Amino acid sequence: MKIALLTPAGARSRSGNRHTAVRWAAMLRALGHKVRVSVSWDGQPADAMIALHARRSHASIVQFRERFPDSPLVVVLTGTDLYRDIHRDRDAQASLALADRLVVLQEMGRLELPARFRRKTRVIYQSAEVHASRKPPSRRFRVAVIGHLREEKDPFRTALALAHLRDLPELEIVQLGEALSPEMAREARRLMRADPRYRWLGNVPHWTALRWLSRSRVLVVSSKMEGGANVICEAAAAGVPVIASRVSGNIGMLGRGYPGYYALADQRALARKIRRAASDALYYARLKRLIAARRALFLPETERRGLKRLIAEFES
């Protein structure tokens, strides 16, 4: 099958959407399909289209449906799709209706969709392979924050939590990710001056971020909205516990009963979770055990099977 795989993230992007598109393209090719990855549809014939992002890929979705009305069309819903755009943007809403199948990246995502669309929705968890060595620092309790600095990520919540952890000098926050505005960069530098336990290392290669992650004691995912954070998959692969904002996308990745959630945008609550992870060995061991239990969901073979089942629905 010839598949047009669209992502609004360009070839040089280090966004999660780009990583997903590249990984899926490789998996689909391994299954015997021909895949073209592009930012928008170039009009070349294809047997099927898989489009990431209902709103930003809408024009390509419409063009493909008009030209190939009987060909399979899959729309993969991102965090901004699920938790913002499909509730108020007409293009995103139209993409839902045009799709033959919708894909969400974690189990809670289906609940955000209108009931009439849930039967055609499939859940495919993303995967990760982390080969970096697991060597946590001997003296410091390192907390990693990984992701580009943008409003949806609430990127500085962990740095702000340090104000409530002044009695833990061994604590270290390492933040990795590109500042997507000058204001974000200025705030990161201001926070570094305010507390030397916080370091922002900026944009780094993916392998470097994974090395930092694997040598950290905890990952914090502070996002306001998440379609299914791939960095959680990477933390599970590395055996690193996660502390996360209590939002639907994180719950869908970590499970409803996971004890590492804190109230969104509440740095005091986040500080309490970090303190407990750093000082309560039983609590930390429980986080490690539960993140390990989720790891099977995020294995490459699990993701590959999900894609194979999805495509098989159109081949039968």
PDB file of C-alpha atoms in Angstrom:
ATOM      1  CA  MET A   1       0.000   0.000   0.000  1.00  0.00           C
ATOM      2  CA  LYS A   2       1.221   3.533  -0.817  1.00  0.00           C
ATOM      3  CA  ILE A   3       0.688   5.747   2.209  1.00  0.00           C
ATOM      4  CA  ALA A   4       0.896   9.535   2.419  1.00  0.00           C
ATOM      5  CA  LEU A   5       1.969  10.322   5.991  1.00  0.00           C
ATOM      6  CA  LEU A   6       1.542  13.967   6.953  1.00  0.00           C
ATOM      7  CA  THR A   7       2.907  15.918   9.891  1.00  0.00           C
ATOM      8  CA  PRO A   8       2.856  19.714  10.196  1.00  0.00           C
ATOM      9  CA  ALA A   9       6.309  19.506  11.803  1.00  0.00           C
ATOM     10  CA  GLY A  10       9.049  20.003   9.206  1.00  0.00           C
ATOM     11  CA  ALA A  11      12.065  17.785   8.597  1.00  0.00           C
ATOM     12  CA  ARG A  12      14.299  19.833  10.906  1.00  0.00           C
ATOM     13  CA  SER A  13      11.751  19.914  13.704  1.00  0.00           C
ATOM     14  CA  ARG A  14      12.436  18.085  16.964  1.00  0.00           C
ATOM     15  CA  SER A  15       8.787  18.116  17.974  1.00  0.00           C
ATOM     16  CA  GLY A  16       6.958  15.061  19.220  1.00  0.00           C
ATOM     17  CA  ASN A  17       4.790  15.012  16.102  1.00  0.00           C
ATOM     18  CA  ARG A  18       7.857  14.767  13.873  1.00  0.00           C
ATOM     19  CA  HIS A  19       9.312  11.931  15.943  1.00  0.00           C
ATOM     20  CA  THR A  20       5.986  10.086  15.708  1.00  0.00           C
ATOM     21  CA  ALA A  21       5.811  10.500  11.923  1.00  0.00           C
ATOM     22  CA  VAL A  22       9.370   9.292  11.371  1.00  0.00           C
ATOM     23  CA  ARG A  23       8.917   6.310  13.678  1.00  0.00           C
ATOM     24  CA  TRP A  24       5.597   5.303  12.100  1.00  0.00           C
ATOM     25  CA  ALA A  25       7.044   5.625   8.606  1.00  0.00           C
ATOM     26  CA  ALA A  26       9.835   3.202   9.520  1.00  0.00           C
ATOM     27  CA  MET A  27       7.391   0.732  11.075  1.00  0.00           C
ATOM     28  CA  LEU A  28       5.016   0.868   8.108  1.00  0.00           C
ATOM     29  CA  ARG A  29       7.887   0.346   5.676  1.00  0.00           C
ATOM     30  CA  ALA A  30       8.998  -2.663   7.706  1.00  0.00           C
ATOM     31  CA  LEU A  31       5.465  -4.011   7.247  1.00  0.00           C
ATOM     32  CA  GLY A  32       5.910  -3.752   3.473  1.00  0.00           C
ATOM     33  CA  HIS A  33       4.230  -0.422   2.712  1.00  0.00           C
ATOM     34  CA  LYS A  34       5.597   2.509   0.714  1.00  0.00           C
ATOM     35  CA  VAL A  35       5.461   5.684   2.776  1.00  0.00           C
ATOM     36  CA  ARG A  36       6.014   9.329   1.857  1.00  0.00           C
ATOM     37  CA  VAL A  37       6.399  11.733   4.802  1.00  0.00           C
ATOM     38  CA  SER A  38       5.582  15.383   4.120  1.00  0.00           C
ATOM     39  CA  VAL A  39       4.312  18.527   5.795  1.00  0.00           C
ATOM     40  CA  SER A  40       1.359  18.773   3.394  1.00  0.00           C
ATOM     41  CA  TRP A  41      -0.019  16.538   0.684  1.00  0.00           C
ATOM     42  CA  ASP A  42       1.717  17.102  -2.637  1.00  0.00           C
ATOM     43  CA  GLY A  43      -1.107  15.628  -4.703  1.00  0.00           C
ATOM     44  CA  GLN A  44       0.723  12.453  -5.620  1.00  0.00           C
ATOM     45  CA  PRO A  45      -1.515   9.374  -5.735  1.00  0.00           C
ATOM     46  CA  ALA A  46      -1.664   7.295  -2.569  1.00  0.00           C
ATOM     47  CA  ASP A  47      -3.720   4.324  -1.455  1.00  0.00           C
ATOM     48  CA  ALA A  48      -4.216   5.845   1.994  1.00  0.00           C
ATOM     49  CA  MET A  49      -3.453   8.956   4.019  1.00  0.00           C
ATOM     50  CA  ILE A  50      -2.411   9.172   7.668  1.00  0.00           C
ATOM     51  CA  ALA A  51      -2.513  12.786   8.840  1.00  0.00           C
ATOM     52  CA  LEU A  52      -1.215  13.981  12.190  1.00  0.00           C
ATOM     53  CA  HIS A  53      -3.089  16.993  13.586  1.00  0.00           C
ATOM     54  CA  ALA A  54      -6.747  17.506  12.692  1.00  0.00           C
ATOM     55  CA  ARG A  55      -6.530  21.298  12.452  1.00  0.00           C
ATOM     56  CA  ARG A  56      -3.123  21.929  10.933  1.00  0.00           C
ATOM     57  CA  SER A  57      -3.441  19.129   8.352  1.00  0.00           C
ATOM     58  CA  HIS A  58      -7.036  20.023   7.493  1.00  0.00           C
ATOM     59  CA  ALA A  59      -6.377  21.435   4.009  1.00  0.00           C
ATOM     60  CA  SER A  60      -4.547  18.264   2.951  1.00  0.00           C
ATOM     61  CA  ILE A  61      -7.266  16.106   4.476  1.00  0.00           C
ATOM     62  CA  VAL A  62      -9.946  17.908   2.443  1.00  0.00           C
ATOM     63  CA  GLN A  63      -7.936  17.702  -0.787  1.00  0.00           C
ATOM     64  CA  PHE A  64      -7.240  13.997  -0.368  1.00  0.00           C
ATOM     65  CA  ARG A  65     -10.863  13.181   0.441  1.00  0.00           C
ATOM     66  CA  GLU A  66     -12.098  15.145  -2.602  1.00  0.00           C
ATOM     67  CA  ARG A  67      -9.670  13.443  -4.983  1.00  0.00           C
ATOM     68  CA  PHE A  68      -9.856   9.936  -3.497  1.00  0.00           C
ATOM     69  CA  PRO A  69     -13.288   9.699  -1.849  1.00  0.00           C
ATOM     70  CA  ASP A  70     -13.065   5.923  -1.375  1.00  0.00           C
ATOM     71  CA  SER A  71      -9.464   5.704  -0.115  1.00  0.00           C
ATOM     72  CA  PRO A  72      -8.727   5.197   3.608  1.00  0.00           C
ATOM     73  CA  LEU A  73      -8.107   8.394   5.554  1.00  0.00           C
ATOM     74  CA  VAL A  74      -6.732   8.263   9.108  1.00  0.00           C
ATOM     75  CA  VAL A  75      -6.434  11.348  11.331  1.00  0.00           C
ATOM     76  CA  VAL A  76      -4.129  11.147  14.360  1.00  0.00           C
ATOM     77  CA  LEU A  77      -5.176  13.504  17.145  1.00  0.00           C
ATOM     78  CA  THR A  78      -2.522  15.499  18.988  1.00  0.00           C
ATOM     79  CA  GLY A  79      -2.835  17.095  22.409  1.00  0.00           C
ATOM     80  CA  THR A  80      -3.893  20.479  21.047  1.00  0.00           C
ATOM     81  CA  ASP A  81      -6.433  18.684  18.847  1.00  0.00           C
ATOM     82  CA  LEU A  82      -8.004  16.738  21.700  1.00  0.00           C
ATOM     83  CA  TYR A  83      -7.935  19.297  24.455  1.00  0.00           C
ATOM     84  CA  ARG A  84      -8.520  22.497  22.492  1.00  0.00           C
ATOM     85  CA  ASP A  85      -9.113  22.504  18.736  1.00  0.00           C
ATOM     86  CA  ILE A  86     -11.840  19.881  18.272  1.00  0.00           C
ATOM     87  CA  HIS A  87     -13.971  21.733  20.819  1.00  0.00           C
ATOM     88  CA  ARG A  88     -13.910  25.102  19.060  1.00  0.00           C
ATOM     89  CA  ASP A  89     -12.182  25.006  15.664  1.00  0.00           C
ATOM     90  CA  ARG A  90     -14.327  24.227  12.616  1.00  0.00           C
ATOM     91  CA  ASP A  91     -11.442  22.851  10.552  1.00  0.00           C
ATOM     92  CA  ALA A  92     -10.505  20.375  13.281  1.00  0.00           C
ATOM     93  CA  GLN A  93     -14.139  19.363  13.701  1.00  0.00           C
ATOM     94  CA  ALA A  94     -14.512  18.853   9.951  1.00  0.00           C
ATOM     95  CA  SER A  95     -11.407  16.647   9.895  1.00  0.00           C
ATOM     96  CA  LEU A  96     -13.027  14.348  12.459  1.00  0.00           C
ATOM     97  CA  ALA A  97     -16.029  13.864  10.193  1.00  0.00           C
ATOM     98  CA  LEU A  98     -13.954  13.286   7.043  1.00  0.00           C
ATOM     99  CA  ALA A  99     -11.734  10.598   8.587  1.00  0.00           C
ATOM    100  CA  ASP A 100     -12.447   6.890   8.212  1.00  0.00           C
ATOM    101  CA  ARG A 101     -10.479   6.251  11.381  1.00  0.00           C
ATOM    102  CA  LEU A 102      -9.298   8.453  14.215  1.00  0.00           C
ATOM    103  CA  VAL A 103      -6.245   7.571  16.314  1.00  0.00           C
ATOM    104  CA  VAL A 104      -5.567   8.758  19.846  1.00  0.00           C
ATOM    105  CA  LEU A 105      -2.277   8.107  21.612  1.00  0.00           C
ATOM    106  CA  GLN A 106      -3.591   7.179  25.052  1.00  0.00           C
ATOM    107  CA  GLU A 107      -6.744   5.641  26.490  1.00  0.00           C
ATOM    108  CA  MET A 108      -8.322   8.830  27.891  1.00  0.00           C
ATOM    109  CA  GLY A 109      -8.217  10.549  24.505  1.00  0.00           C
ATOM    110  CA  ARG A 110     -11.275   8.711  23.218  1.00  0.00           C
ATOM    111  CA  LEU A 111     -13.411  10.350  25.927  1.00  0.00           C
ATOM    112  CA  GLU A 112     -12.727  13.823  24.502  1.00  0.00           C
ATOM    113  CA  LEU A 113     -14.430  12.920  21.229  1.00  0.00           C
ATOM    114  CA  PRO A 114     -18.130  13.292  20.463  1.00  0.00           C
ATOM    115  CA  ALA A 115     -19.840   9.958  21.056  1.00  0.00           C
ATOM    116  CA  ARG A 116     -20.633   9.482  17.361  1.00  0.00           C
ATOM    117  CA  PHE A 117     -16.898   9.323  16.530  1.00  0.00           C
ATOM    118  CA  ARG A 118     -15.752   6.883  19.202  1.00  0.00           C
ATOM    119  CA  ARG A 119     -16.568   3.703  17.261  1.00  0.00           C
ATOM    120  CA  LYS A 120     -14.109   4.658  14.542  1.00  0.00           C
ATOM    121  CA  THR A 121     -11.392   5.624  17.033  1.00  0.00           C
ATOM    122  CA  ARG A 122      -8.385   3.439  17.805  1.00  0.00           C
ATOM    123  CA  VAL A 123      -5.789   3.776  20.591  1.00  0.00           C
ATOM    124  CA  ILE A 124      -2.141   3.332  19.607  1.00  0.00           C
ATOM    125  CA  TYR A 125       0.400   4.075  22.324  1.00  0.00           C
ATOM    126  CA  GLN A 126       3.700   5.505  21.182  1.00  0.00           C
ATOM    127  CA  SER A 127       6.892   3.620  21.915  1.00  0.00           C
ATOM    128  CA  ALA A 128      10.463   4.301  22.916  1.00  0.00           C
ATOM    129  CA  GLU A 129      13.790   2.522  23.062  1.00  0.00           C
ATOM    130  CA  VAL A 130      16.358   3.947  25.458  1.00  0.00           C
ATOM    131  CA  HIS A 131      19.845   2.474  25.348  1.00  0.00           C
ATOM    132  CA  ALA A 132      21.562   5.072  27.519  1.00  0.00           C
ATOM    133  CA  SER A 133      23.234   3.762  30.666  1.00  0.00           C
ATOM    134  CA  ARG A 134      21.339   4.031  33.908  1.00  0.00           C
ATOM    135  CA  LYS A 135      23.796   5.901  36.128  1.00  0.00           C
ATOM    136  CA  PRO A 136      22.008   8.308  38.484  1.00  0.00           C
ATOM    137  CA  PRO A 137      24.119  10.955  40.211  1.00  0.00           C
ATOM    138  CA  SER A 138      25.579   9.844  43.506  1.00  0.00           C
ATOM    139  CA  ARG A 139      25.116  13.068  45.462  1.00  0.00           C
ATOM    140  CA  ARG A 140      22.256  14.961  43.853  1.00  0.00           C
ATOM    141  CA  PHE A 141      18.602  14.029  43.382  1.00  0.00           C
ATOM    142  CA  ARG A 142      18.271  15.030  39.735  1.00  0.00           C
ATOM    143  CA  VAL A 143      14.858  15.912  38.309  1.00  0.00           C
ATOM    144  CA  ALA A 144      14.582  16.091  34.517  1.00  0.00           C
ATOM    145  CA  VAL A 145      12.157  18.309  32.587  1.00  0.00           C
ATOM    146  CA  ILE A 146      12.212  17.581  28.849  1.00  0.00           C
ATOM    147  CA  GLY A 147      10.282  19.400  26.133  1.00  0.00           C
ATOM    148  CA  HIS A 148      10.294  22.647  24.216  1.00  0.00           C
ATOM    149  CA  LEU A 149       9.514  25.733  26.266  1.00  0.00           C
ATOM    150  CA  ARG A 150       5.997  26.763  25.243  1.00  0.00           C
ATOM    151  CA  GLU A 151       2.830  27.768  27.034  1.00  0.00           C
ATOM    152  CA  GLU A 152       1.043  24.403  26.723  1.00  0.00           C
ATOM    153  CA  LYS A 153       3.863  22.677  28.606  1.00  0.00           C
ATOM    154  CA  ASP A 154       3.735  24.984  31.668  1.00  0.00           C
ATOM    155  CA  PRO A 155       7.517  24.701  31.351  1.00  0.00           C
ATOM    156  CA  PHE A 156       8.720  26.510  34.477  1.00  0.00           C
ATOM    157  CA  ARG A 157       6.486  24.889  37.082  1.00  0.00           C
ATOM    158  CA  THR A 158       9.291  22.603  38.287  1.00  0.00           C
ATOM    159  CA  ALA A 159      11.768  25.467  38.599  1.00  0.00           C
ATOM    160  CA  LEU A 160       9.158  27.454  40.552  1.00  0.00           C
ATOM    161  CA  ALA A 161       8.677  24.494  42.897  1.00  0.00           C
ATOM    162  CA  LEU A 162      12.268  24.961  44.102  1.00  0.00           C
ATOM    163  CA  ALA A 163      11.119  27.911  46.226  1.00  0.00           C
ATOM    164  CA  HIS A 164       9.289  25.353  48.395  1.00  0.00           C
ATOM    165  CA  LEU A 165      12.259  22.992  48.563  1.00  0.00           C
ATOM    166  CA  ARG A 166      14.950  25.277  49.966  1.00  0.00           C
ATOM    167  CA  ASP A 167      15.917  22.703  52.603  1.00  0.00           C
ATOM    168  CA  LEU A 168      16.983  20.197  49.921  1.00  0.00           C
ATOM    169  CA  PRO A 169      20.347  21.499  48.673  1.00  0.00           C
ATOM    170  CA  GLU A 170      21.076  18.147  47.004  1.00  0.00           C
ATOM    171  CA  LEU A 171      18.151  18.656  44.613  1.00  0.00           C
ATOM    172  CA  GLU A 172      18.920  19.514  40.978  1.00  0.00           C
ATOM    173  CA  ILE A 173      16.502  20.462  38.170  1.00  0.00           C
ATOM    174  CA  VAL A 174      17.804  19.953  34.631  1.00  0.00           C
ATOM    175  CA  GLN A 175      15.560  21.299  31.873  1.00  0.00           C
ATOM    176  CA  LEU A 176      16.115  20.474  28.211  1.00  0.00           C
ATOM    177  CA  GLY A 177      14.271  21.969  25.270  1.00  0.00           C
ATOM    178  CA  GLU A 178      14.291  24.896  22.884  1.00  0.00           C
ATOM    179  CA  ALA A 179      12.719  28.176  23.998  1.00  0.00           C
ATOM    180  CA  LEU A 180      10.059  28.903  21.385  1.00  0.00           C
ATOM    181  CA  SER A 181       9.970  32.612  22.192  1.00  0.00           C
ATOM    182  CA  PRO A 182      12.454  35.201  23.485  1.00  0.00           C
ATOM    183  CA  GLU A 183      10.278  35.607  26.564  1.00  0.00           C
ATOM    184  CA  MET A 184      10.630  31.937  27.427  1.00  0.00           C
ATOM    185  CA  ALA A 185      14.418  32.136  27.093  1.00  0.00           C
ATOM    186  CA  ARG A 186      14.564  35.240  29.309  1.00  0.00           C
ATOM    187  CA  GLU A 187      12.460  33.551  31.991  1.00  0.00           C
ATOM    188  CA  ALA A 188      14.658  30.441  31.962  1.00  0.00           C
ATOM    189  CA  ARG A 189      17.770  32.567  32.431  1.00  0.00           C
ATOM    190  CA  ARG A 190      16.109  34.546  35.216  1.00  0.00           C
ATOM    191  CA  LEU A 191      15.211  31.340  37.050  1.00  0.00           C
ATOM    192  CA  MET A 192      18.788  30.072  36.717  1.00  0.00           C
ATOM    193  CA  ARG A 193      20.064  33.266  38.342  1.00  0.00           C
ATOM    194  CA  ALA A 194      17.484  32.944  41.110  1.00  0.00           C
ATOM    195  CA  ASP A 195      18.457  29.379  42.086  1.00  0.00           C
ATOM    196  CA  PRO A 196      21.660  27.582  41.033  1.00  0.00           C
ATOM    197  CA  ARG A 197      19.926  24.225  41.517  1.00  0.00           C
ATOM    198  CA  TYR A 198      18.040  24.911  38.270  1.00  0.00           C
ATOM    199  CA  ARG A 199      19.798  24.526  34.902  1.00  0.00           C
ATOM    200  CA  TRP A 200      18.303  25.086  31.482  1.00  0.00           C
ATOM    201  CA  LEU A 201      20.486  23.444  28.818  1.00  0.00           C
ATOM    202  CA  GLY A 202      18.463  24.562  25.806  1.00  0.00           C
ATOM    203  CA  ASN A 203      17.926  22.548  22.646  1.00  0.00           C
ATOM    204  CA  VAL A 204      19.989  19.353  22.575  1.00  0.00           C
ATOM    205  CA  PRO A 205      20.028  16.293  20.296  1.00  0.00           C
ATOM    206  CA  HIS A 206      17.538  13.589  21.152  1.00  0.00           C
ATOM    207  CA  TRP A 207      20.241  11.144  22.223  1.00  0.00           C
ATOM    208  CA  THR A 208      21.626  13.733  24.639  1.00  0.00           C
ATOM    209  CA  ALA A 209      18.196  14.283  26.168  1.00  0.00           C
ATOM    210  CA  LEU A 210      17.814  10.520  26.637  1.00  0.00           C
ATOM    211  CA  ARG A 211      21.187  10.342  28.365  1.00  0.00           C
ATOM    212  CA  TRP A 212      20.161  13.075  30.805  1.00  0.00           C
ATOM    213  CA  LEU A 213      16.833  11.323  31.358  1.00  0.00           C
ATOM    214  CA  SER A 214      18.428   7.957  32.074  1.00  0.00           C
ATOM    215  CA  ARG A 215      20.734   9.589  34.655  1.00  0.00           C
ATOM    216  CA  SER A 216      17.899  11.339  36.477  1.00  0.00           C
ATOM    217  CA  ARG A 217      15.932  10.121  39.472  1.00  0.00           C
ATOM    218  CA  VAL A 218      12.574  11.540  38.333  1.00  0.00           C
ATOM    219  CA  LEU A 219      10.984  13.053  35.222  1.00  0.00           C
ATOM    220  CA  VAL A 220       8.439  15.843  35.645  1.00  0.00           C
ATOM    221  CA  VAL A 221       5.776  16.294  32.945  1.00  0.00           C
ATOM    222  CA  SER A 222       4.013  19.539  33.848  1.00  0.00           C
ATOM    223  CA  SER A 223       1.902  20.047  30.712  1.00  0.00           C
ATOM    224  CA  LYS A 224      -1.467  21.767  30.580  1.00  0.00           C
ATOM    225  CA  MET A 225      -2.460  19.455  27.710  1.00  0.00           C
ATOM    226  CA  GLU A 226      -0.897  16.301  26.285  1.00  0.00           C
ATOM    227  CA  GLY A 227      -2.046  13.995  23.520  1.00  0.00           C
ATOM    228  CA  GLY A 228       0.268  11.274  24.863  1.00  0.00           C
ATOM    229  CA  ALA A 229       3.721  12.446  25.883  1.00  0.00           C
ATOM    230  CA  ASN A 230       6.406  10.327  24.228  1.00  0.00           C
ATOM    231  CA  VAL A 231       8.836  11.374  26.951  1.00  0.00           C
ATOM    232  CA  ILE A 232       6.727   9.289  29.362  1.00  0.00           C
ATOM    233  CA  CYS A 233       7.361   6.269  27.103  1.00  0.00           C
ATOM    234  CA  GLU A 234      11.069   7.094  27.228  1.00  0.00           C
ATOM    235  CA  ALA A 235      11.018   7.389  31.019  1.00  0.00           C
ATOM    236  CA  ALA A 236       9.318   3.998  31.281  1.00  0.00           C
ATOM    237  CA  ALA A 237      11.938   2.469  28.976  1.00  0.00           C
ATOM    238  CA  ALA A 238      14.705   3.986  31.106  1.00  0.00           C
ATOM    239  CA  GLY A 239      13.083   2.946  34.381  1.00  0.00           C
ATOM    240  CA  VAL A 240      12.714   6.543  35.551  1.00  0.00           C
ATOM    241  CA  PRO A 241       9.626   7.375  37.653  1.00  0.00           C
ATOM    242  CA  VAL A 242       7.350  10.199  36.486  1.00  0.00           C
ATOM    243  CA  ILE A 243       5.680  13.008  38.404  1.00  0.00           C
ATOM    244  CA  ALA A 244       2.979  14.548  36.219  1.00  0.00           C
ATOM    245  CA  SER A 245       0.259  17.165  36.194  1.00  0.00           C
ATOM    246  CA  ARG A 246      -3.167  15.659  36.724  1.00  0.00           C
ATOM    247  CA  VAL A 247      -4.489  16.161  33.204  1.00  0.00           C
ATOM    248  CA  SER A 248      -6.317  13.677  31.000  1.00  0.00           C
ATOM    249  CA  GLY A 249      -3.423  12.972  28.634  1.00  0.00           C
ATOM    250  CA  ASN A 250      -1.030  12.115  31.458  1.00  0.00           C
ATOM    251  CA  ILE A 251      -3.640   9.940  33.205  1.00  0.00           C
ATOM    252  CA  GLY A 252      -4.171   8.089  29.939  1.00  0.00           C
ATOM    253  CA  MET A 253      -0.458   7.297  29.799  1.00  0.00           C
ATOM    254  CA  LEU A 254       0.218   6.467  33.457  1.00  0.00           C
ATOM    255  CA  GLY A 255      -3.117   5.035  34.610  1.00  0.00           C
ATOM    256  CA  ARG A 256      -5.890   6.308  36.849  1.00  0.00           C
ATOM    257  CA  GLY A 257      -4.422   4.986  40.088  1.00  0.00           C
ATOM    258  CA  TYR A 258      -0.881   6.261  39.596  1.00  0.00           C
ATOM    259  CA  PRO A 259       0.272   8.110  42.763  1.00  0.00           C
ATOM    260  CA  GLY A 260       2.594  10.612  41.054  1.00  0.00           C
ATOM    261  CA  TYR A 261       0.078  13.266  39.988  1.00  0.00           C
ATOM    262  CA  TYR A 262      -0.109  16.825  41.280  1.00  0.00           C
ATOM    263  CA  ALA A 263      -2.710  19.536  40.697  1.00  0.00           C
ATOM    264  CA  LEU A 264      -2.049  21.413  37.459  1.00  0.00           C
ATOM    265  CA  ALA A 265      -0.102  24.686  37.793  1.00  0.00           C
ATOM    266  CA  ASP A 266       0.334  24.179  41.572  1.00  0.00           C
ATOM    267  CA  GLN A 267       4.051  24.383  42.364  1.00  0.00           C
ATOM    268  CA  ARG A 268       3.439  23.731  46.062  1.00  0.00           C
ATOM    269  CA  ALA A 269       1.722  20.441  45.227  1.00  0.00           C
ATOM    270  CA  LEU A 270       4.509  19.578  42.789  1.00  0.00           C
ATOM    271  CA  ALA A 271       7.113  20.383  45.443  1.00  0.00           C
ATOM    272  CA  ARG A 272       5.393  17.978  47.845  1.00  0.00           C
ATOM    273  CA  LYS A 273       5.604  15.171  45.284  1.00  0.00           C
ATOM    274  CA  ILE A 274       9.269  15.887  44.555  1.00  0.00           C
ATOM    275  CA  ARG A 275      10.058  16.018  48.281  1.00  0.00           C
ATOM    276  CA  ARG A 276       8.310  12.713  48.848  1.00  0.00           C
ATOM    277  CA  ALA A 277      10.134  11.049  45.954  1.00  0.00           C
ATOM    278  CA  ALA A 278      13.459  12.329  47.309  1.00  0.00           C
ATOM    279  CA  SER A 279      12.881  11.385  50.943  1.00  0.00           C
ATOM    280  CA  ASP A 280      10.416   8.478  51.066  1.00  0.00           C
ATOM    281  CA  ALA A 281      12.100   5.302  49.786  1.00  0.00           C
ATOM    282  CA  LEU A 282       8.861   3.295  49.801  1.00  0.00           C
ATOM    283  CA  TYR A 283       7.024   5.909  47.765  1.00  0.00           C
ATOM    284  CA  TYR A 284       9.887   6.149  45.280  1.00  0.00           C
ATOM    285  CA  ALA A 285       9.984   2.361  44.941  1.00  0.00           C
ATOM    286  CA  ARG A 286       6.242   2.329  44.286  1.00  0.00           C
ATOM    287  CA  LEU A 287       6.613   4.906  41.490  1.00  0.00           C
ATOM    288  CA  LYS A 288       9.379   2.803  39.936  1.00  0.00           C
ATOM    289  CA  ARG A 289       7.313  -0.367  40.163  1.00  0.00           C
ATOM    290  CA  LEU A 290       4.254   1.227  38.575  1.00  0.00           C
ATOM    291  CA  ILE A 291       6.157   2.906  35.729  1.00  0.00           C
ATOM    292  CA  ALA A 292       7.782  -0.466  35.016  1.00  0.00           C
ATOM    293  CA  ALA A 293       4.330  -2.062  34.885  1.00  0.00           C
ATOM    294  CA  ARG A 294       3.293   0.371  32.117  1.00  0.00           C
ATOM    295  CA  ARG A 295       6.380  -0.323  30.030  1.00  0.00           C
ATOM    296  CA  ALA A 296       4.756  -3.096  27.964  1.00  0.00           C
ATOM    297  CA  LEU A 297       2.307  -0.514  26.560  1.00  0.00           C
ATOM    298  CA  PHE A 298       5.200   1.516  25.167  1.00  0.00           C
ATOM    299  CA  LEU A 299       7.269  -1.188  23.489  1.00  0.00           C
ATOM    300  CA  PRO A 300       8.013  -0.791  19.763  1.00  0.00           C
ATOM    301  CA  GLU A 301       6.419  -4.160  19.000  1.00  0.00           C
ATOM    302  CA  THR A 302       3.208  -3.025  20.722  1.00  0.00           C
ATOM    303  CA  GLU A 303       3.073   0.137  18.632  1.00  0.00           C
ATOM    304  CA  ARG A 304       3.911  -1.842  15.477  1.00  0.00           C
ATOM    305  CA  ARG A 305       1.055  -4.275  16.150  1.00  0.00           C
ATOM    306  CA  GLY A 306      -1.336  -1.351  16.596  1.00  0.00           C
ATOM    307  CA  LEU A 307      -0.337   0.102  13.233  1.00  0.00           C
ATOM    308  CA  LYS A 308      -0.603  -3.307  11.573  1.00  0.00           C
ATOM    309  CA  ARG A 309      -4.126  -3.790  12.923  1.00  0.00           C
ATOM    310  CA  LEU A 310      -5.106  -0.314  11.771  1.00  0.00           C
ATOM    311  CA  ILE A 311      -3.955  -0.856   8.202  1.00  0.00           C
ATOM    312  CA  ALA A 312      -5.461  -4.366   8.137  1.00  0.00           C
ATOM    313  CA  GLU A 313      -8.899  -2.839   8.682  1.00  0.00           C
ATOM    314  CA  PHE A 314      -8.637  -1.308   5.224  1.00  0.00           C
ATOM    315  CA  GLU A 315      -7.039  -4.292   3.504  1.00  0.00           C
ATOM    316  CA  SER A 316      -9.664  -6.857   4.452  1.00  0.00           C
TER     317      SER A 316
END
